[in-house]
Short mmCIF file of C-alpha atoms and ligand atoms in Angstrom, two decimals:
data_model
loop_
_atom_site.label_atom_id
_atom_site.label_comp_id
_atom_site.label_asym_id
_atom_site.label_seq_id
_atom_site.Cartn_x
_atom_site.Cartn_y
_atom_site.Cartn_z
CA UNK A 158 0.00 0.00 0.00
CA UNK A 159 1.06 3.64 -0.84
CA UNK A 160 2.36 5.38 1.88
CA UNK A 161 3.33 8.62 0.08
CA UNK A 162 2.81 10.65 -3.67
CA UNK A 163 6.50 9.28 -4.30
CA UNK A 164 5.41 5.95 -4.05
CA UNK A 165 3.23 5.95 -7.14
CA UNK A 166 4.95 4.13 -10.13
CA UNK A 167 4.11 6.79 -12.00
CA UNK A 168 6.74 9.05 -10.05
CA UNK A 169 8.92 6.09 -10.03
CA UNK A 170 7.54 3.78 -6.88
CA UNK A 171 6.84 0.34 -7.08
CA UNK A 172 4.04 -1.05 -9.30
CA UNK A 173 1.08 -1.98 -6.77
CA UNK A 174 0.26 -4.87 -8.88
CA UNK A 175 3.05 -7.56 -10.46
CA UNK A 176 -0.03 -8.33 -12.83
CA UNK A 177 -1.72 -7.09 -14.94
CA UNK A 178 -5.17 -6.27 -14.49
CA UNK A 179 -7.34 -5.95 -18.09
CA UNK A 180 -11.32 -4.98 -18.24
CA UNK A 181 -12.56 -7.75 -20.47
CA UNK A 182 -10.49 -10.74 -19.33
CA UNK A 183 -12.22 -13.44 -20.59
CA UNK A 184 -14.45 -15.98 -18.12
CA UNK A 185 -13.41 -19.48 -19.27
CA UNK A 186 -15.28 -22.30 -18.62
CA UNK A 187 -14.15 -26.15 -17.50
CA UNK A 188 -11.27 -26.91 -19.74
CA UNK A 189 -11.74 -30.42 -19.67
CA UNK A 190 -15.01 -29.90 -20.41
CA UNK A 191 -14.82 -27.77 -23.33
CA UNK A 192 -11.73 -30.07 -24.58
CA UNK A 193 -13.99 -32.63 -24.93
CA UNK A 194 -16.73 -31.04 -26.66
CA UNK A 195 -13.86 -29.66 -29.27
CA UNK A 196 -12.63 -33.64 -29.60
CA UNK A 197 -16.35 -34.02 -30.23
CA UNK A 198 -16.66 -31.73 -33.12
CA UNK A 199 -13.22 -33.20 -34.58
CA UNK A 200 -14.18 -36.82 -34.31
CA UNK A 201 -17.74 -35.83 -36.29
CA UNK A 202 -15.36 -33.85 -38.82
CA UNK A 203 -18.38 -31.22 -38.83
CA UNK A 204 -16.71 -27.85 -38.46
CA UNK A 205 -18.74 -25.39 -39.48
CA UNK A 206 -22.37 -24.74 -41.85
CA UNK A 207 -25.13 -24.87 -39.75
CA UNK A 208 -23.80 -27.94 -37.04
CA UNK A 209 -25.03 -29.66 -34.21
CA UNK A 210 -23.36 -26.93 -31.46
CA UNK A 211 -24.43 -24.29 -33.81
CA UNK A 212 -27.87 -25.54 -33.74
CA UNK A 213 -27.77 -26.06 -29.97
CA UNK A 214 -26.29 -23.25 -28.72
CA UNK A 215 -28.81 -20.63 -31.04
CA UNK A 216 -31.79 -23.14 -29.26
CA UNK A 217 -30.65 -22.56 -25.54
CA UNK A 218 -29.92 -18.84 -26.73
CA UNK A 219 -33.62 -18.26 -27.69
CA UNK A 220 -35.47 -20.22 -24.84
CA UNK A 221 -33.05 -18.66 -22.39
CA UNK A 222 -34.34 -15.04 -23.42
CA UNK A 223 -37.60 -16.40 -24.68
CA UNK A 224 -37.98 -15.70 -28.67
CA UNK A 225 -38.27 -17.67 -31.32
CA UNK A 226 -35.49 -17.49 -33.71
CA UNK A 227 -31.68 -17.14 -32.84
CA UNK A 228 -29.39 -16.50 -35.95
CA UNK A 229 -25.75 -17.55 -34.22
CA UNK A 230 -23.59 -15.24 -36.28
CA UNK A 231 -19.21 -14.85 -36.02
CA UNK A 232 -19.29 -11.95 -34.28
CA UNK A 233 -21.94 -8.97 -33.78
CA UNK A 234 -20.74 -6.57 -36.15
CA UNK A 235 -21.63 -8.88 -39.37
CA UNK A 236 -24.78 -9.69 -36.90
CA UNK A 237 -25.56 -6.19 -36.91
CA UNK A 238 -25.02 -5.79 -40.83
CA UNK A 239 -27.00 -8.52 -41.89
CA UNK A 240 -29.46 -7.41 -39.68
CA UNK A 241 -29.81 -3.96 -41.41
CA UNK A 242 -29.46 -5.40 -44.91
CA UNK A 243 -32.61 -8.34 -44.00
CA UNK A 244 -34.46 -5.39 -42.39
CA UNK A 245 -33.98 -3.50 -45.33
CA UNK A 246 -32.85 -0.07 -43.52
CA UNK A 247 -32.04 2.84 -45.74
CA UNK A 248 -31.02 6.20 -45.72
CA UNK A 249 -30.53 7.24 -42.59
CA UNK A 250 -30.90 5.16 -39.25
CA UNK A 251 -30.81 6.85 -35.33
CA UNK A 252 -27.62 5.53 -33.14
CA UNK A 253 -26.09 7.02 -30.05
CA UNK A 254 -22.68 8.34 -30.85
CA UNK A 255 -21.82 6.72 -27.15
CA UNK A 256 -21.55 3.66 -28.52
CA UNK A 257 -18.46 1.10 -29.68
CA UNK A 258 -17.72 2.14 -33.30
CA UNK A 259 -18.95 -1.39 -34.74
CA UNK A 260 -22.65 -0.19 -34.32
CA UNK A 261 -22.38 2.77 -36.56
CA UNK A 262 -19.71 1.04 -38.83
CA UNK A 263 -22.37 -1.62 -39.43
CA UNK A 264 -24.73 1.01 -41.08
CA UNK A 265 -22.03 2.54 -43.11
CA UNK A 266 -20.81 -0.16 -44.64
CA UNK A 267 -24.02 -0.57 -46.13
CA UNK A 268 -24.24 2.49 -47.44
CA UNK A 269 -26.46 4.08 -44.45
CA UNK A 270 -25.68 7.34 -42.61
CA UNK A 271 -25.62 6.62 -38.69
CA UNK A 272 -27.39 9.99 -37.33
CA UNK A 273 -26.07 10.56 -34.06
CA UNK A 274 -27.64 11.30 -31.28
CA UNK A 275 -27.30 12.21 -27.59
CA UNK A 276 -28.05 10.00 -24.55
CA UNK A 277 -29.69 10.34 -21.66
CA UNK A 278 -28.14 11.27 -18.32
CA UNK A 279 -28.91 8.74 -16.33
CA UNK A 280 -28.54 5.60 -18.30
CA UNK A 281 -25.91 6.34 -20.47
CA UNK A 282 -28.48 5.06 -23.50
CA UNK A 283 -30.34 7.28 -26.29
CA UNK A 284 -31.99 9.76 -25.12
CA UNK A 285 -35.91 9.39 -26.17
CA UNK A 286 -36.08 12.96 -25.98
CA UNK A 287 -33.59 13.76 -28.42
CA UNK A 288 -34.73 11.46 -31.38
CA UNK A 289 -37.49 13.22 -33.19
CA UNK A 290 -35.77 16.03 -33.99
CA UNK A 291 -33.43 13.93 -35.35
CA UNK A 292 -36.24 11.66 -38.16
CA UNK A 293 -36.02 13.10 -41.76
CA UNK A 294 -37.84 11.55 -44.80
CA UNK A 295 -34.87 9.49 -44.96
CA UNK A 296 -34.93 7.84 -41.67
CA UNK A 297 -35.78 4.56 -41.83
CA UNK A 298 -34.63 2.97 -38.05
CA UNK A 299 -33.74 3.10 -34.61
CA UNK A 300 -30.92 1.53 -32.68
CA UNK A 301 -30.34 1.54 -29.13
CA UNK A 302 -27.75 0.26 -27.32
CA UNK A 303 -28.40 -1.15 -23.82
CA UNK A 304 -24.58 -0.03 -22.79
CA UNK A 305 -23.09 -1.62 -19.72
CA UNK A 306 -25.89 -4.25 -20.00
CA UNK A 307 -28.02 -1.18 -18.76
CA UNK A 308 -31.71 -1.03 -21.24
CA UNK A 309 -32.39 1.44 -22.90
CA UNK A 310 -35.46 3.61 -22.15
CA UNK A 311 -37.20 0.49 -24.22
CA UNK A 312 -41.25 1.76 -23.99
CA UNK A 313 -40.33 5.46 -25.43
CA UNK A 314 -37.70 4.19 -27.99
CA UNK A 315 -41.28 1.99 -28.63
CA UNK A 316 -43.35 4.86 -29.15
CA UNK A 317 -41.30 7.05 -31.17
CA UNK A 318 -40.76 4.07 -33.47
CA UNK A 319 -44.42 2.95 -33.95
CA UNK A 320 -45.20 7.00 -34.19
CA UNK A 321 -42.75 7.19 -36.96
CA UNK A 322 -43.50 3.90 -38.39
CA UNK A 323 -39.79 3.49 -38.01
CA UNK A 324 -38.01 0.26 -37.15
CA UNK A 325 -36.67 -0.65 -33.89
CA UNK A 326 -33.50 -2.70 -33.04
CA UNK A 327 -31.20 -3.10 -30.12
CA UNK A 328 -27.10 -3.74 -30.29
CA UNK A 329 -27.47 -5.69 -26.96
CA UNK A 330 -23.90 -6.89 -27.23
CA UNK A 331 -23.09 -6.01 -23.46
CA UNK A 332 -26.60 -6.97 -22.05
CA UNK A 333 -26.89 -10.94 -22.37
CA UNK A 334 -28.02 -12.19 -19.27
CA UNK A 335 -29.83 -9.13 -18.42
CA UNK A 336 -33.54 -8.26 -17.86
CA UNK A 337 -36.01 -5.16 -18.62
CA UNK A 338 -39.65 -5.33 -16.89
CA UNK A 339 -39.15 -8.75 -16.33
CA UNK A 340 -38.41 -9.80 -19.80
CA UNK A 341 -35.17 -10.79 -21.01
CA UNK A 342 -32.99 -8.37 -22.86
CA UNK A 343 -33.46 -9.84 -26.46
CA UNK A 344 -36.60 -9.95 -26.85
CA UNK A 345 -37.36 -6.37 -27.28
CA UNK A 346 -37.85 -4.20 -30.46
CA UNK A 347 -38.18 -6.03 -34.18
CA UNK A 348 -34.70 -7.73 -33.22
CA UNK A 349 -31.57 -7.29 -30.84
CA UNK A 350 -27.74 -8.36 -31.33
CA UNK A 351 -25.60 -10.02 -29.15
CA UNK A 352 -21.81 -10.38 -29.06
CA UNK A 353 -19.63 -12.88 -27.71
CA UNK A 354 -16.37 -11.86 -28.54
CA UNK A 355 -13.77 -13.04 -26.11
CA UNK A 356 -13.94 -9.70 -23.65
CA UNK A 357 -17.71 -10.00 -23.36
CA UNK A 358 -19.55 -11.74 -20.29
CA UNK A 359 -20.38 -14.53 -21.75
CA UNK A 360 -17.60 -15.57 -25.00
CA UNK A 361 -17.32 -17.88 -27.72
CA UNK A 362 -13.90 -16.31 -28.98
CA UNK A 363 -15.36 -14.40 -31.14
CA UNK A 364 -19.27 -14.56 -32.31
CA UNK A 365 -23.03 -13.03 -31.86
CA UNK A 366 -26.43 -13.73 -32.29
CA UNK A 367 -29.88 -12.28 -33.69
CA UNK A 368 -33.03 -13.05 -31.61
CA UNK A 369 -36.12 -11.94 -33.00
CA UNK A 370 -39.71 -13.13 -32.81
CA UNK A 371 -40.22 -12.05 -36.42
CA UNK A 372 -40.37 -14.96 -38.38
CA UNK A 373 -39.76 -13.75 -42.06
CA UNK A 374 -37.10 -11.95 -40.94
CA UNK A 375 -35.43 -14.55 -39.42
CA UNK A 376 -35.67 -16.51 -42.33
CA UNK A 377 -34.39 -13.97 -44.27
CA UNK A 378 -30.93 -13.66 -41.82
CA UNK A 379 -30.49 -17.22 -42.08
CA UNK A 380 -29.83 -17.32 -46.25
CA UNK A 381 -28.05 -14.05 -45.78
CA UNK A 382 -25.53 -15.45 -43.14
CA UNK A 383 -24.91 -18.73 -45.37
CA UNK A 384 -24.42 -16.60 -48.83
CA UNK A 385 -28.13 -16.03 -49.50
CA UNK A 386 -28.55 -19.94 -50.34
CA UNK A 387 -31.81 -21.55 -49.58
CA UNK A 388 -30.46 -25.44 -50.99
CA UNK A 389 -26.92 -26.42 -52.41
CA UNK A 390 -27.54 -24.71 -55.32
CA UNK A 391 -30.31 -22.02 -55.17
CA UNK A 392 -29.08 -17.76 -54.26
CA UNK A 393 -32.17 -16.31 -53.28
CA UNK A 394 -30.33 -12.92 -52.18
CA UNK A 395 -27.11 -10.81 -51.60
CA UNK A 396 -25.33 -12.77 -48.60
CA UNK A 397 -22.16 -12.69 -46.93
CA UNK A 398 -20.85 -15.42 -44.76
CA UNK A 399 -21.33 -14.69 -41.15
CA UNK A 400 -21.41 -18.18 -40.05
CA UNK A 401 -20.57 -19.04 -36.44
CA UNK A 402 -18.21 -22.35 -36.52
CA UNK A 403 -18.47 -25.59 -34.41
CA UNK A 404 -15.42 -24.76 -31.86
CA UNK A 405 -17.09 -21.58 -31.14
CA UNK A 406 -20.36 -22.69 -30.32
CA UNK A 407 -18.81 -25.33 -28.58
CA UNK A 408 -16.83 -22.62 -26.01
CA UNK A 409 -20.82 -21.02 -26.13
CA UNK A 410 -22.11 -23.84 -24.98
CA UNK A 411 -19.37 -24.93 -22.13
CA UNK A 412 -20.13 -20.97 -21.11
CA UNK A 413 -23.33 -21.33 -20.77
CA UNK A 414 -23.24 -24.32 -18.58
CA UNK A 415 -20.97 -21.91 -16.32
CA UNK A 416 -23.14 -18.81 -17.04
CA UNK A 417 -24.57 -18.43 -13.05
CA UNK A 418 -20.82 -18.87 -11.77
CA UNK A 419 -19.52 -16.18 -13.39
CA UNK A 420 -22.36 -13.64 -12.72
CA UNK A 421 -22.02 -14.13 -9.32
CA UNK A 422 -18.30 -13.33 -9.79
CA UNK A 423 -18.96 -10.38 -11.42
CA UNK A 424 -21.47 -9.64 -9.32
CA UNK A 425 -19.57 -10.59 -5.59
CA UNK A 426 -16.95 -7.81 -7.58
CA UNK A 427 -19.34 -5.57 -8.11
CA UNK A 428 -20.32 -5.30 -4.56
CA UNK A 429 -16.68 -4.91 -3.48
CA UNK A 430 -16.25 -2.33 -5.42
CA UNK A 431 -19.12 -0.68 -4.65
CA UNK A 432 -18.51 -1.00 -0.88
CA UNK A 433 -15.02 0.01 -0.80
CA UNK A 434 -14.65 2.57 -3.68
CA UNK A 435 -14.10 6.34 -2.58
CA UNK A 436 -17.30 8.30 -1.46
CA UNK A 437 -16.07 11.66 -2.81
CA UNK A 438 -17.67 14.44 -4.55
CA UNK A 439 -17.34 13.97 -7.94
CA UNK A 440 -16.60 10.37 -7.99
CA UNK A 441 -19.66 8.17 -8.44
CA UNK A 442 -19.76 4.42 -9.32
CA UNK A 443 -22.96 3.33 -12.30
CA UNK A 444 -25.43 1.47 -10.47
CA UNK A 445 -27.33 -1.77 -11.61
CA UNK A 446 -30.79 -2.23 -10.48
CA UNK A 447 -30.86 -5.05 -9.04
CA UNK A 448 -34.57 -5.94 -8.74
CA UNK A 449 -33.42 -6.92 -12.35
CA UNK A 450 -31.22 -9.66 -13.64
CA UNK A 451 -27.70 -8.45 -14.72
CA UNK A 452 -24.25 -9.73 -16.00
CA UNK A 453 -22.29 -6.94 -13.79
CA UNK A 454 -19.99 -7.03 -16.83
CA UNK A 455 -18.47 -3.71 -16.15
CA UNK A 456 -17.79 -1.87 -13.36
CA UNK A 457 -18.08 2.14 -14.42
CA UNK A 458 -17.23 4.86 -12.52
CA UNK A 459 -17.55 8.79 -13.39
CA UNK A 460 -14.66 11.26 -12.82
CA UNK A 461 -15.75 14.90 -12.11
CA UNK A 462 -12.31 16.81 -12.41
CA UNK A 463 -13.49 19.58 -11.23
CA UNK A 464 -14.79 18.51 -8.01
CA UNK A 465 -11.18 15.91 -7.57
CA UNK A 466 -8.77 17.97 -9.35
CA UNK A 467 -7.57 15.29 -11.14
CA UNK A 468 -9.12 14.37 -14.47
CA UNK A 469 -10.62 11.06 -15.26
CA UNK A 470 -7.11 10.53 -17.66
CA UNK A 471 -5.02 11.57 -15.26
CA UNK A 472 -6.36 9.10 -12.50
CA UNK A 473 -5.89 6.45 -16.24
CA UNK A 474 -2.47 7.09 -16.20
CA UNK A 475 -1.61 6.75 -13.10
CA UNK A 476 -3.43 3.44 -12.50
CA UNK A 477 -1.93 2.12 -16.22
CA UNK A 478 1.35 2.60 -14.30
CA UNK A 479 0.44 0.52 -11.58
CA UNK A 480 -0.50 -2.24 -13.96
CA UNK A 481 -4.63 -1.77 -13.16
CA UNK A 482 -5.55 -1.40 -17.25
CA UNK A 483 -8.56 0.58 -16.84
CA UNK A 484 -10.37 1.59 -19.79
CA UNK A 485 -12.32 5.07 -20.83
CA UNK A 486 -14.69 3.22 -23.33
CA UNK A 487 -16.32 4.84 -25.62
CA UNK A 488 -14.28 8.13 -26.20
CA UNK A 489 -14.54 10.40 -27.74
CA UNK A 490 -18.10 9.27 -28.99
CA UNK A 491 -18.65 7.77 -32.62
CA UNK A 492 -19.35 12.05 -33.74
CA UNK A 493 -15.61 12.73 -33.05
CA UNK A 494 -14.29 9.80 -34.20
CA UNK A 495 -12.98 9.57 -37.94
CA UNK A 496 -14.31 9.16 -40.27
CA UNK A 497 -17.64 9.74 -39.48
CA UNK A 498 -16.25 13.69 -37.97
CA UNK A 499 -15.02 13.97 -41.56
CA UNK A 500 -17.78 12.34 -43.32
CA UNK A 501 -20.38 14.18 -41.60
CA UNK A 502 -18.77 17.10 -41.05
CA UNK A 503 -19.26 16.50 -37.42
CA UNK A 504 -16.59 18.73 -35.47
CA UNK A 505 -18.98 21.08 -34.43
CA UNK A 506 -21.43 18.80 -33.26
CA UNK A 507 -22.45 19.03 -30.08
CA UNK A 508 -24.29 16.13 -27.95
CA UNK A 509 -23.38 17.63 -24.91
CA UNK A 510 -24.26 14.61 -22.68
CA UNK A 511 -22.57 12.33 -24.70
CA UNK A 512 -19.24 14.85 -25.13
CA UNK A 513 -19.29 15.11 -21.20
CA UNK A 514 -19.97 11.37 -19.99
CA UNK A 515 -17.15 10.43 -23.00
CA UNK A 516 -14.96 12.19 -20.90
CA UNK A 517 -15.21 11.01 -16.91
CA UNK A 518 -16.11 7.44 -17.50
CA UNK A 519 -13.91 4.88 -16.34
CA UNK A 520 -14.08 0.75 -16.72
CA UNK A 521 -12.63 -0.52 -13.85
CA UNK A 522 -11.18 -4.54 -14.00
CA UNK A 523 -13.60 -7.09 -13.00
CA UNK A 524 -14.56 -10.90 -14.09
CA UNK A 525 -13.59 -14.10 -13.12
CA UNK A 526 -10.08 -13.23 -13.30
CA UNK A 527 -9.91 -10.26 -10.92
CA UNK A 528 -10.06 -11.95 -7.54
CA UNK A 529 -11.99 -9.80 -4.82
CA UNK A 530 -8.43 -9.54 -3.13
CA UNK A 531 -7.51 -7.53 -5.66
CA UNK A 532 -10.65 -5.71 -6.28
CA UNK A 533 -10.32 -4.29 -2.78
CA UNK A 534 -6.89 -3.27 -3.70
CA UNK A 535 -7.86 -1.64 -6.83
CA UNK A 536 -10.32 0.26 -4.55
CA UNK A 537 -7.56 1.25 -2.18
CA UNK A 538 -5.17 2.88 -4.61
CA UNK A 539 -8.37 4.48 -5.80
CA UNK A 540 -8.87 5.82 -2.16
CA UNK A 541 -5.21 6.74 -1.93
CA UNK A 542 -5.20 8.55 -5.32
CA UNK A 543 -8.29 10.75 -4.04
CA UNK A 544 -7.24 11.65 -0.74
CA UNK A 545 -3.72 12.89 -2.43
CA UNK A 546 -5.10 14.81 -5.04
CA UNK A 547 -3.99 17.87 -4.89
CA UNK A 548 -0.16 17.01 -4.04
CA UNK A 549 -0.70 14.40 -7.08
CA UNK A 550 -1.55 17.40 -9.50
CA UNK A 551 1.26 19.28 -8.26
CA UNK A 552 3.35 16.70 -8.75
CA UNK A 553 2.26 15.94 -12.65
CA UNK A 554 2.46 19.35 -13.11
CA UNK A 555 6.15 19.64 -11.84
CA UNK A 556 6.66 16.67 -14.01
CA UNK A 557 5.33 18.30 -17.40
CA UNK A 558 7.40 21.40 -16.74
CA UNK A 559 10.80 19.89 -16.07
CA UNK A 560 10.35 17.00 -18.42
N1 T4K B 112 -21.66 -3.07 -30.26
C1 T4K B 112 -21.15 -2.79 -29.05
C2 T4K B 112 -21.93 -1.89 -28.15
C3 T4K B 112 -19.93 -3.34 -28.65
O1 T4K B 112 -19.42 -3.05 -27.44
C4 T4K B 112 -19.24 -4.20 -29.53
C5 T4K B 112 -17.96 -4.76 -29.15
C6 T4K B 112 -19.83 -4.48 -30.79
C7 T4K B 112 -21.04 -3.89 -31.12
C8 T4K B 112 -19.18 -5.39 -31.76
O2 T4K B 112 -19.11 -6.70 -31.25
P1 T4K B 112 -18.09 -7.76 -31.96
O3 T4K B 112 -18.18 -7.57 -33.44
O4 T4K B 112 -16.72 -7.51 -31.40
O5 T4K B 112 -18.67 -9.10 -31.55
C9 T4K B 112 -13.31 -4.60 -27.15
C10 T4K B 112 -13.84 -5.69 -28.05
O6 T4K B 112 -12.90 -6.00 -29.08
C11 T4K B 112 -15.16 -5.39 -28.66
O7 T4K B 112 -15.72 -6.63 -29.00
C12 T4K B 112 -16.07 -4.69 -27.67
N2 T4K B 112 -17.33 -4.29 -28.20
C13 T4K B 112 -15.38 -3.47 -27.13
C14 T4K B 112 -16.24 -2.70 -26.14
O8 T4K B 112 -14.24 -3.87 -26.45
P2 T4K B 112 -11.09 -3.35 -27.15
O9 T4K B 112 -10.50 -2.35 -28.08
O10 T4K B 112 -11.28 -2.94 -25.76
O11 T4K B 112 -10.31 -4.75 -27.17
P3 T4K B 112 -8.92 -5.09 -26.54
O12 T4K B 112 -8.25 -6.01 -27.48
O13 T4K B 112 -8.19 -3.85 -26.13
O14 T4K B 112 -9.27 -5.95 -25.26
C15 T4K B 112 -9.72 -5.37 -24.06
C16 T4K B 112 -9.01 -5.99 -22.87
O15 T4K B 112 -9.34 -7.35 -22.76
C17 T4K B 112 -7.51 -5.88 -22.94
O16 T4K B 112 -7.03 -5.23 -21.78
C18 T4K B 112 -7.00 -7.30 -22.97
C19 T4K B 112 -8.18 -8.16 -22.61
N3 T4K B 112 -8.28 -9.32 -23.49
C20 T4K B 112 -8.74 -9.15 -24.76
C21 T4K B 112 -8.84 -10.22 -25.59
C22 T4K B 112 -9.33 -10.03 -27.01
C23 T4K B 112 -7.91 -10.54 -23.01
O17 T4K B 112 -7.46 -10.67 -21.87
N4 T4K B 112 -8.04 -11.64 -23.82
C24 T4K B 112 -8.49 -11.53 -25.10
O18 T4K B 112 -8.62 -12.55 -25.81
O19 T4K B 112 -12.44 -3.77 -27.83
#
């Protein structure tokens, strides 16, 4: 433990942590489990198109949130664009900027503008309030993003979609295992995306899914994952291949087996850290509500500078040095990012909500690999940092000028 400033690595102490400690770790299931489903799929010599763990995995996917289809894709991005393509979105389509790139990339590599716009306050999601004066002529969808596994504002998103005779989808690729008015994330809106790439709660390397109760449309995602074939030798439409393969649902499956264990990880973490993190003005830890079900994938924190005196990348550095790899997702917001800033000629945008939150949020490590040791530790250095603030500003600052 830190005694005094000096003792930060980042003024040349010793690091607080031989390890490293990443957000987004991945929670691995039984090895020996998942070995021998993998032996499995190489003794059947069934790799990929449409196998047995494919098929399994999309079934448990679907009851387990309660739809009818689930399109098991190899990752959520080409999830997302096969979505738009199926659900024959045009023009222009409503995203919040505070998102990971992928979900606006997805539109534009179709050829469809992502309109940005701001989120709400409170959940970090779009802001219902916001989106109509956003809808033009062109406008032809919504999509919200439950971030940190957090829904959206899902009955006005609803609303302004059915007003607008507009349709509604969800990037849900940080909310599986989560819950909205008792219903499963995934079943909301004409379809929702999840990903399973390696960093998310649940993983199978990399991969997603589509769940959806509309039929047709399902359908339609199917051919388009697999080429557009509908038989070995009919095309029916423009498809890519966005097959998951065998091993991957294989890891799905072994996860999902383990699914409970590692929530209660994450959420045992979550607790720590929300017992033992600074109560400071201007430091304040995202809640989860928990008469809902959640993944407690990410543990987010918001860092007022002007209330610490340090800023949220300052505090970033300094725990970098100490090996704790916190991460500022999603900055600056998709409107500052090239190209779209280009593109769009976005540099004088302003989503004020989004431009502020993009700059004081903070992931902090958690997941089955971050024991609750070191989650108290994290919080700690945290507390240390904090209480030292000022003399660790004057010290950066002494830093910049003679170096
Ligand atoms: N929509 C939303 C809202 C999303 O958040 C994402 C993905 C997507 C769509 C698209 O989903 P996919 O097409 O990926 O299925 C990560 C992930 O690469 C990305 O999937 C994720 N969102 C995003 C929020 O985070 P980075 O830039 O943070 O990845 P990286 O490589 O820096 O890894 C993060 C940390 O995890 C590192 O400290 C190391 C650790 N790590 C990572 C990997 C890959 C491991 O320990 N093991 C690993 O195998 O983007």
């Amino acid at each position: 433990m830190k005694q005094s400033v000096e003792d930060l690595a980042i003024f040349g102490g010793s690091l607080e942590f031989g390890e490293q400690l990443h957000v987004g770790r991945p929670n691995l299931p039984d090895q020996r489990k998942l070995f021998s489903r993998i032996e499995r799929v190489l003794e059947s010599k069934w790799l990929t198109n449409d196998g047995t763990n494919v098929q399994e995995f999309e079934k448990r996917i679907a009851d387990f949130i309660g739809v009818r289809n689930c399109i098991a894709t190899c990752n959520a991005t080409v999830a997302l664009e096969i979505l738009a393509r199926a659900a024959d979105l045009q023009g222009e389509v409503i995203v919040p900027s505070f998102t990971f790139v992928a979900t606006a990339h997805s539109l534009q590599w179709l050829g469809i503008r992502p309109v940005f716009c701001d989120i709400a306050a409170d959940t970090h999601c779009l802001d219902p309030d916001r989106i109509e004066a956003l809808i033009t002529d062109r406008t032809t969808g919504i999509i919200g993003v439950h971030v940190w596994g957090r829904p959206c504002k899902v009955d006005h998103l609803s609303q302004i979609a059915q007003d607008h005779r507009l349709k509604l989808f969800f990037d849900a690729s940080h909310a599986f295992g989560c819950s909205y008015q008792d219903r499963m994330i995934g079943s909301f809106g004409d379809a929702e995306v999840f990903s399973f790439h390696a960093t998310k709660f649940l993983n199978t390397f990399e991969g997603g899914a589509i769940v959806t109760n509309n039929d047709y449309l399902a359908d339609t995602m199917r051919q388009m994952r697999s080429f557009g074939f509908i038989d070995y030798d009919s095309v029916v439409s423009v498809g890519t291949n966005g097959k998951m393969n065998e091993v991957c649902a294989a890891m799905g499956l072994s996860s999902l087996d383990e699914m409970d264990d590692f929530i209660a990880v994450n959420r045992t973490n979550y607790h720590i850290y929300k017992r033992a993190l600074p109560r400071t003005n201007g430091f304040l830890m995202m809640h989860y509500d928990e008469d809902a079900k959640n993944n407690f994938q990410y543990v987010v924190v918001k860092i007022e500078e002007e209330s610490l005196g340090l800023s949220r990348d300052e505090i970033l550095s300094i725990l970098w040095k100490e090996n704790v790899l916190a991460r500022r997702y999603f900055y600056p917001g998709c409107h500052k990012m090239e190209p779209y800033r280009t593109m769009y000629d976005l540099e004088n945008r302003e989503l004020p909500i989004t431009d502020h939150v993009a700059k004081q949020v903070l992931c902090l490590p958690t997941g089955t690999a971050v024991t609750s040791d070191r989650v108290l530790q994290i919080c700690d250095l945290l507390t240390f940092i904090l209480e030292n603030a000022t003399a660790i500003r004057q010290r950066l600052t002494l830093n910049e000028h003679s170096g």
